[in-house]
């Protein structure tokens, strides 16, 4: 199973650039979100939209939708030395703001048996 870090970055001065800041330093950033993937799936492709989550009440994320950012470029980096590396791959997805009408979907409730 591979370990992949996927970073979604806004290109240029895209929508919301002035409010996207790191909490600990208040410095501006172009990072929209990051995902840790260990599913052996393919990296995101051009046209992919990172999902957004919505919290209703205090039960955590209850709904999701395709986000307003769309991937326009994908760069995949693999380390030269695999021993002791945290990730097998680092994927950087460049995104542009392209809003769509929100269609919120509820997460399915699955029963887990121990």
Short mmCIF file of N, CA and C in Angstrom, two decimals:
data_model
loop_
_atom_site.label_atom_id
_atom_site.label_comp_id
_atom_site.label_asym_id
_atom_site.label_seq_id
_atom_site.Cartn_x
_atom_site.Cartn_y
_atom_site.Cartn_z
N UNK A 1 0.84 -1.17 0.00
CA UNK A 1 0.00 0.00 0.00
C UNK A 1 0.89 1.24 0.00
N UNK A 2 0.63 2.16 -0.90
CA UNK A 2 1.45 3.37 -0.98
C UNK A 2 0.91 4.45 -0.05
N UNK A 3 1.80 5.35 0.36
CA UNK A 3 1.44 6.48 1.19
C UNK A 3 1.63 7.73 0.35
N UNK A 4 0.56 8.47 0.16
CA UNK A 4 0.59 9.62 -0.73
C UNK A 4 0.07 10.85 -0.01
N UNK A 5 0.80 11.96 -0.15
CA UNK A 5 0.32 13.26 0.31
C UNK A 5 -0.15 14.02 -0.91
N UNK A 6 -1.40 14.48 -0.89
CA UNK A 6 -1.97 15.23 -2.00
C UNK A 6 -2.24 16.65 -1.51
N UNK A 7 -1.65 17.62 -2.20
CA UNK A 7 -1.83 19.03 -1.86
C UNK A 7 -2.58 19.72 -2.99
N UNK A 8 -3.60 20.49 -2.64
CA UNK A 8 -4.36 21.26 -3.61
C UNK A 8 -4.00 22.73 -3.40
N UNK A 9 -3.46 23.37 -4.44
CA UNK A 9 -2.97 24.74 -4.35
C UNK A 9 -3.72 25.66 -5.30
N UNK A 10 -4.06 26.85 -4.84
CA UNK A 10 -4.65 27.87 -5.70
C UNK A 10 -3.55 28.47 -6.57
N UNK A 11 -3.84 28.69 -7.83
CA UNK A 11 -2.86 29.31 -8.72
C UNK A 11 -3.10 30.82 -8.76
N UNK A 12 -2.02 31.56 -8.73
CA UNK A 12 -2.11 33.02 -8.81
C UNK A 12 -2.92 33.63 -7.68
N UNK A 13 -3.54 34.75 -7.96
CA UNK A 13 -4.36 35.45 -6.97
C UNK A 13 -5.82 35.06 -7.15
N UNK A 14 -6.09 33.78 -6.98
CA UNK A 14 -7.45 33.27 -7.15
C UNK A 14 -8.34 33.67 -5.98
N UNK A 15 -9.63 33.47 -6.14
CA UNK A 15 -10.67 33.78 -5.17
C UNK A 15 -10.22 33.50 -3.73
N UNK A 16 -10.38 34.46 -2.85
CA UNK A 16 -10.14 34.28 -1.42
C UNK A 16 -8.69 34.34 -0.99
N UNK A 17 -7.78 34.78 -1.87
CA UNK A 17 -6.36 34.76 -1.53
C UNK A 17 -6.04 35.58 -0.28
N UNK A 18 -6.79 36.67 -0.08
CA UNK A 18 -6.48 37.57 1.04
C UNK A 18 -6.91 37.02 2.39
N UNK A 19 -7.72 35.98 2.41
CA UNK A 19 -8.18 35.41 3.68
C UNK A 19 -7.60 34.02 3.95
N UNK A 20 -6.87 33.46 3.01
CA UNK A 20 -6.29 32.12 3.20
C UNK A 20 -4.98 32.27 3.95
N UNK A 21 -5.03 31.99 5.27
CA UNK A 21 -3.85 32.19 6.11
C UNK A 21 -3.61 30.97 6.99
N UNK A 22 -2.34 30.75 7.34
CA UNK A 22 -2.00 29.73 8.32
C UNK A 22 -2.44 30.22 9.69
N UNK A 23 -3.07 29.36 10.47
CA UNK A 23 -3.57 29.75 11.78
C UNK A 23 -2.45 30.13 12.75
N UNK A 24 -1.33 29.41 12.68
CA UNK A 24 -0.27 29.63 13.68
C UNK A 24 0.63 30.83 13.38
N UNK A 25 0.68 31.29 12.13
CA UNK A 25 1.56 32.43 11.81
C UNK A 25 0.81 33.60 11.20
N UNK A 26 -0.42 33.35 10.75
CA UNK A 26 -1.22 34.36 10.06
C UNK A 26 -0.61 34.74 8.70
N UNK A 27 0.33 33.95 8.21
CA UNK A 27 0.95 34.20 6.91
C UNK A 27 0.03 33.72 5.79
N UNK A 28 0.02 34.43 4.67
CA UNK A 28 -0.79 34.03 3.52
C UNK A 28 -0.29 32.71 2.94
N UNK A 29 -1.21 31.93 2.40
CA UNK A 29 -0.86 30.65 1.79
C UNK A 29 -1.73 30.40 0.57
N UNK A 30 -1.22 29.61 -0.35
CA UNK A 30 -2.03 29.21 -1.50
C UNK A 30 -2.54 27.78 -1.34
N UNK A 31 -2.32 27.18 -0.17
CA UNK A 31 -2.79 25.82 0.08
C UNK A 31 -4.29 25.85 0.35
N UNK A 32 -5.03 25.12 -0.46
CA UNK A 32 -6.47 25.01 -0.27
C UNK A 32 -6.80 23.90 0.72
N UNK A 33 -6.17 22.75 0.54
CA UNK A 33 -6.35 21.62 1.46
C UNK A 33 -5.30 20.56 1.14
N UNK A 34 -5.12 19.65 2.07
CA UNK A 34 -4.20 18.53 1.87
C UNK A 34 -4.93 17.25 2.27
N UNK A 35 -4.59 16.17 1.59
CA UNK A 35 -5.19 14.86 1.89
C UNK A 35 -4.07 13.85 2.04
N UNK A 36 -4.26 12.91 2.93
CA UNK A 36 -3.35 11.78 3.08
C UNK A 36 -4.07 10.57 2.50
N UNK A 37 -3.45 9.90 1.53
CA UNK A 37 -4.09 8.81 0.82
C UNK A 37 -3.23 7.56 0.90
N UNK A 38 -3.81 6.48 1.37
CA UNK A 38 -3.09 5.20 1.39
C UNK A 38 -3.99 4.10 0.82
N UNK A 39 -4.70 4.42 -0.27
CA UNK A 39 -5.68 3.50 -0.84
C UNK A 39 -5.20 2.77 -2.08
N UNK A 40 -4.02 3.08 -2.58
CA UNK A 40 -3.52 2.52 -3.85
C UNK A 40 -4.34 2.98 -5.05
N UNK A 41 -5.14 4.02 -4.90
CA UNK A 41 -5.87 4.58 -6.04
C UNK A 41 -4.94 5.48 -6.83
N UNK A 42 -5.40 5.93 -7.98
CA UNK A 42 -4.61 6.85 -8.79
C UNK A 42 -4.70 8.25 -8.19
N UNK A 43 -3.70 9.09 -8.44
CA UNK A 43 -3.78 10.48 -7.97
C UNK A 43 -4.92 11.22 -8.68
N UNK A 44 -5.36 12.34 -8.13
CA UNK A 44 -6.39 13.13 -8.81
C UNK A 44 -5.94 13.50 -10.22
N UNK A 45 -6.91 13.67 -11.11
CA UNK A 45 -6.63 14.04 -12.50
C UNK A 45 -7.16 15.45 -12.78
N UNK A 46 -6.76 16.00 -13.91
CA UNK A 46 -7.27 17.30 -14.33
C UNK A 46 -8.79 17.22 -14.42
N UNK A 47 -9.47 18.22 -13.86
CA UNK A 47 -10.93 18.24 -13.83
C UNK A 47 -11.51 17.79 -12.51
N UNK A 48 -10.69 17.17 -11.65
CA UNK A 48 -11.15 16.72 -10.34
C UNK A 48 -11.47 17.93 -9.46
N UNK A 49 -12.49 17.81 -8.64
CA UNK A 49 -12.86 18.86 -7.69
C UNK A 49 -12.73 18.30 -6.27
N UNK A 50 -11.85 18.87 -5.43
CA UNK A 50 -11.78 18.42 -4.04
C UNK A 50 -13.14 18.64 -3.37
N UNK A 51 -13.54 17.71 -2.54
CA UNK A 51 -14.84 17.82 -1.89
C UNK A 51 -14.78 18.76 -0.69
N UNK A 52 -15.94 19.28 -0.34
CA UNK A 52 -16.10 20.12 0.85
C UNK A 52 -17.04 19.39 1.79
N UNK A 53 -16.88 19.62 3.07
CA UNK A 53 -17.72 18.99 4.08
C UNK A 53 -18.49 20.05 4.85
N UNK A 54 -19.67 19.66 5.32
CA UNK A 54 -20.53 20.57 6.05
C UNK A 54 -20.89 19.93 7.38
N UNK A 55 -20.78 20.67 8.43
CA UNK A 55 -21.13 20.17 9.76
C UNK A 55 -22.51 20.70 10.16
N UNK A 56 -23.40 19.81 10.49
CA UNK A 56 -24.70 20.20 11.02
C UNK A 56 -24.76 19.74 12.47
N UNK A 57 -24.74 20.67 13.38
CA UNK A 57 -24.74 20.31 14.79
C UNK A 57 -23.34 19.95 15.24
N UNK A 58 -23.26 19.12 16.27
CA UNK A 58 -21.97 18.77 16.86
C UNK A 58 -21.54 17.35 16.53
N UNK A 59 -22.14 16.75 15.52
CA UNK A 59 -21.83 15.36 15.17
C UNK A 59 -20.72 15.23 14.13
N UNK A 60 -19.97 16.28 13.87
CA UNK A 60 -18.92 16.22 12.85
C UNK A 60 -19.51 16.41 11.46
N UNK A 61 -18.76 16.01 10.44
CA UNK A 61 -19.21 16.18 9.06
C UNK A 61 -20.38 15.26 8.77
N UNK A 62 -21.46 15.84 8.26
CA UNK A 62 -22.65 15.06 7.93
C UNK A 62 -22.95 15.07 6.44
N UNK A 63 -22.45 16.09 5.71
CA UNK A 63 -22.73 16.23 4.29
C UNK A 63 -21.45 16.60 3.53
N UNK A 64 -21.43 16.30 2.24
CA UNK A 64 -20.30 16.65 1.39
C UNK A 64 -20.81 17.07 0.01
N UNK A 65 -19.93 17.74 -0.73
CA UNK A 65 -20.25 18.14 -2.10
C UNK A 65 -18.97 18.34 -2.87
N UNK A 66 -19.06 18.37 -4.20
CA UNK A 66 -17.92 18.76 -5.03
C UNK A 66 -17.65 20.23 -4.76
N UNK A 67 -16.38 20.58 -4.59
CA UNK A 67 -16.01 21.95 -4.25
C UNK A 67 -15.98 22.89 -5.45
N UNK A 68 -15.69 24.15 -5.16
CA UNK A 68 -15.65 25.20 -6.18
C UNK A 68 -14.29 25.32 -6.86
N UNK A 69 -13.33 24.48 -6.48
CA UNK A 69 -12.01 24.52 -7.08
C UNK A 69 -11.83 23.32 -7.99
N UNK A 70 -11.22 23.54 -9.15
CA UNK A 70 -11.03 22.45 -10.11
C UNK A 70 -9.54 22.32 -10.44
N UNK A 71 -9.06 21.09 -10.50
CA UNK A 71 -7.66 20.80 -10.77
C UNK A 71 -7.35 21.07 -12.25
N UNK A 72 -6.29 21.86 -12.51
CA UNK A 72 -5.89 22.18 -13.88
C UNK A 72 -4.52 21.60 -14.24
N UNK A 73 -3.76 21.17 -13.22
CA UNK A 73 -2.43 20.62 -13.45
C UNK A 73 -2.08 19.70 -12.29
N UNK A 74 -1.43 18.57 -12.61
CA UNK A 74 -1.05 17.60 -11.58
C UNK A 74 0.44 17.29 -11.73
N UNK A 75 1.20 17.47 -10.66
CA UNK A 75 2.61 17.10 -10.62
C UNK A 75 2.81 16.04 -9.55
N UNK A 76 3.49 14.95 -9.92
CA UNK A 76 3.73 13.85 -8.99
C UNK A 76 5.23 13.77 -8.73
N UNK A 77 5.60 13.76 -7.45
CA UNK A 77 7.00 13.69 -7.05
C UNK A 77 7.21 12.41 -6.24
N UNK A 78 8.25 11.68 -6.57
CA UNK A 78 8.60 10.48 -5.81
C UNK A 78 10.01 10.64 -5.27
N UNK A 79 10.24 10.27 -4.02
CA UNK A 79 11.58 10.43 -3.44
C UNK A 79 12.56 9.45 -4.06
N UNK A 80 13.83 9.85 -4.12
CA UNK A 80 14.88 8.98 -4.64
C UNK A 80 15.15 7.82 -3.70
N UNK A 81 15.05 8.06 -2.43
CA UNK A 81 15.32 7.03 -1.42
C UNK A 81 14.00 6.73 -0.71
N UNK A 82 13.55 5.49 -0.77
CA UNK A 82 12.27 5.16 -0.17
C UNK A 82 12.38 4.78 1.30
N UNK A 83 13.56 4.40 1.74
CA UNK A 83 13.71 3.98 3.12
C UNK A 83 13.56 5.16 4.07
N UNK A 84 12.72 5.02 5.06
CA UNK A 84 12.50 6.01 6.11
C UNK A 84 11.78 7.27 5.63
N UNK A 85 11.26 7.29 4.42
CA UNK A 85 10.46 8.43 3.98
C UNK A 85 9.04 8.28 4.50
N UNK A 86 8.42 9.39 4.80
CA UNK A 86 7.06 9.37 5.30
C UNK A 86 6.09 9.04 4.16
N UNK A 87 6.35 9.56 2.97
CA UNK A 87 5.45 9.38 1.83
C UNK A 87 6.17 8.69 0.67
N UNK A 88 5.44 7.85 -0.05
CA UNK A 88 5.96 7.24 -1.27
C UNK A 88 5.82 8.19 -2.45
N UNK A 89 4.83 9.10 -2.35
CA UNK A 89 4.54 10.06 -3.41
C UNK A 89 4.02 11.34 -2.81
N UNK A 90 4.37 12.45 -3.44
CA UNK A 90 3.77 13.73 -3.10
C UNK A 90 3.16 14.26 -4.39
N UNK A 91 1.86 14.55 -4.33
CA UNK A 91 1.12 15.01 -5.51
C UNK A 91 0.70 16.46 -5.26
N UNK A 92 1.04 17.34 -6.19
CA UNK A 92 0.67 18.74 -6.10
C UNK A 92 -0.32 19.04 -7.22
N UNK A 93 -1.53 19.43 -6.82
CA UNK A 93 -2.59 19.73 -7.78
C UNK A 93 -2.82 21.24 -7.81
N UNK A 94 -2.56 21.86 -8.96
CA UNK A 94 -2.83 23.28 -9.13
C UNK A 94 -4.30 23.44 -9.48
N UNK A 95 -4.97 24.43 -8.84
CA UNK A 95 -6.41 24.57 -9.00
C UNK A 95 -6.79 26.01 -9.35
N UNK A 96 -7.91 26.14 -10.06
CA UNK A 96 -8.51 27.45 -10.31
C UNK A 96 -9.91 27.45 -9.73
N UNK A 97 -10.36 28.64 -9.37
CA UNK A 97 -11.69 28.80 -8.79
C UNK A 97 -12.72 28.78 -9.90
N UNK A 98 -13.65 27.86 -9.82
CA UNK A 98 -14.70 27.71 -10.82
C UNK A 98 -15.97 27.24 -10.10
N UNK A 99 -16.71 28.19 -9.50
CA UNK A 99 -17.84 27.81 -8.65
C UNK A 99 -18.93 27.07 -9.40
N UNK A 100 -19.56 26.15 -8.68
CA UNK A 100 -20.70 25.40 -9.20
C UNK A 100 -21.83 25.49 -8.19
N UNK A 101 -23.04 25.18 -8.61
CA UNK A 101 -24.18 25.16 -7.69
C UNK A 101 -23.96 24.04 -6.69
N UNK A 102 -24.04 24.34 -5.38
CA UNK A 102 -23.78 23.30 -4.39
C UNK A 102 -24.89 22.25 -4.35
N UNK A 103 -24.49 20.99 -4.45
CA UNK A 103 -25.41 19.87 -4.29
C UNK A 103 -24.87 19.05 -3.13
N UNK A 104 -25.43 19.27 -1.94
CA UNK A 104 -24.96 18.60 -0.73
C UNK A 104 -25.54 17.19 -0.67
N UNK A 105 -24.69 16.23 -0.33
CA UNK A 105 -25.10 14.83 -0.19
C UNK A 105 -24.77 14.39 1.23
N UNK A 106 -25.66 13.61 1.84
CA UNK A 106 -25.43 13.10 3.19
C UNK A 106 -24.47 11.94 3.13
N UNK A 107 -23.55 11.87 4.11
CA UNK A 107 -22.70 10.70 4.23
C UNK A 107 -23.59 9.52 4.57
N UNK A 108 -23.27 8.37 4.01
CA UNK A 108 -24.05 7.18 4.34
C UNK A 108 -23.70 6.73 5.75
N UNK A 109 -24.67 6.17 6.42
CA UNK A 109 -24.44 5.67 7.79
C UNK A 109 -24.25 4.17 7.69
N UNK A 110 -23.03 3.74 7.93
CA UNK A 110 -22.71 2.32 7.85
C UNK A 110 -22.58 1.74 9.24
N UNK A 111 -23.07 0.53 9.40
CA UNK A 111 -22.93 -0.17 10.67
C UNK A 111 -21.61 -0.90 10.69
N UNK A 112 -20.91 -0.77 11.79
CA UNK A 112 -19.63 -1.43 11.96
C UNK A 112 -19.78 -2.47 13.07
N UNK A 113 -19.45 -3.70 12.76
CA UNK A 113 -19.54 -4.77 13.74
C UNK A 113 -18.14 -5.12 14.23
N UNK A 114 -17.99 -5.21 15.54
CA UNK A 114 -16.69 -5.53 16.11
C UNK A 114 -16.65 -7.01 16.42
#
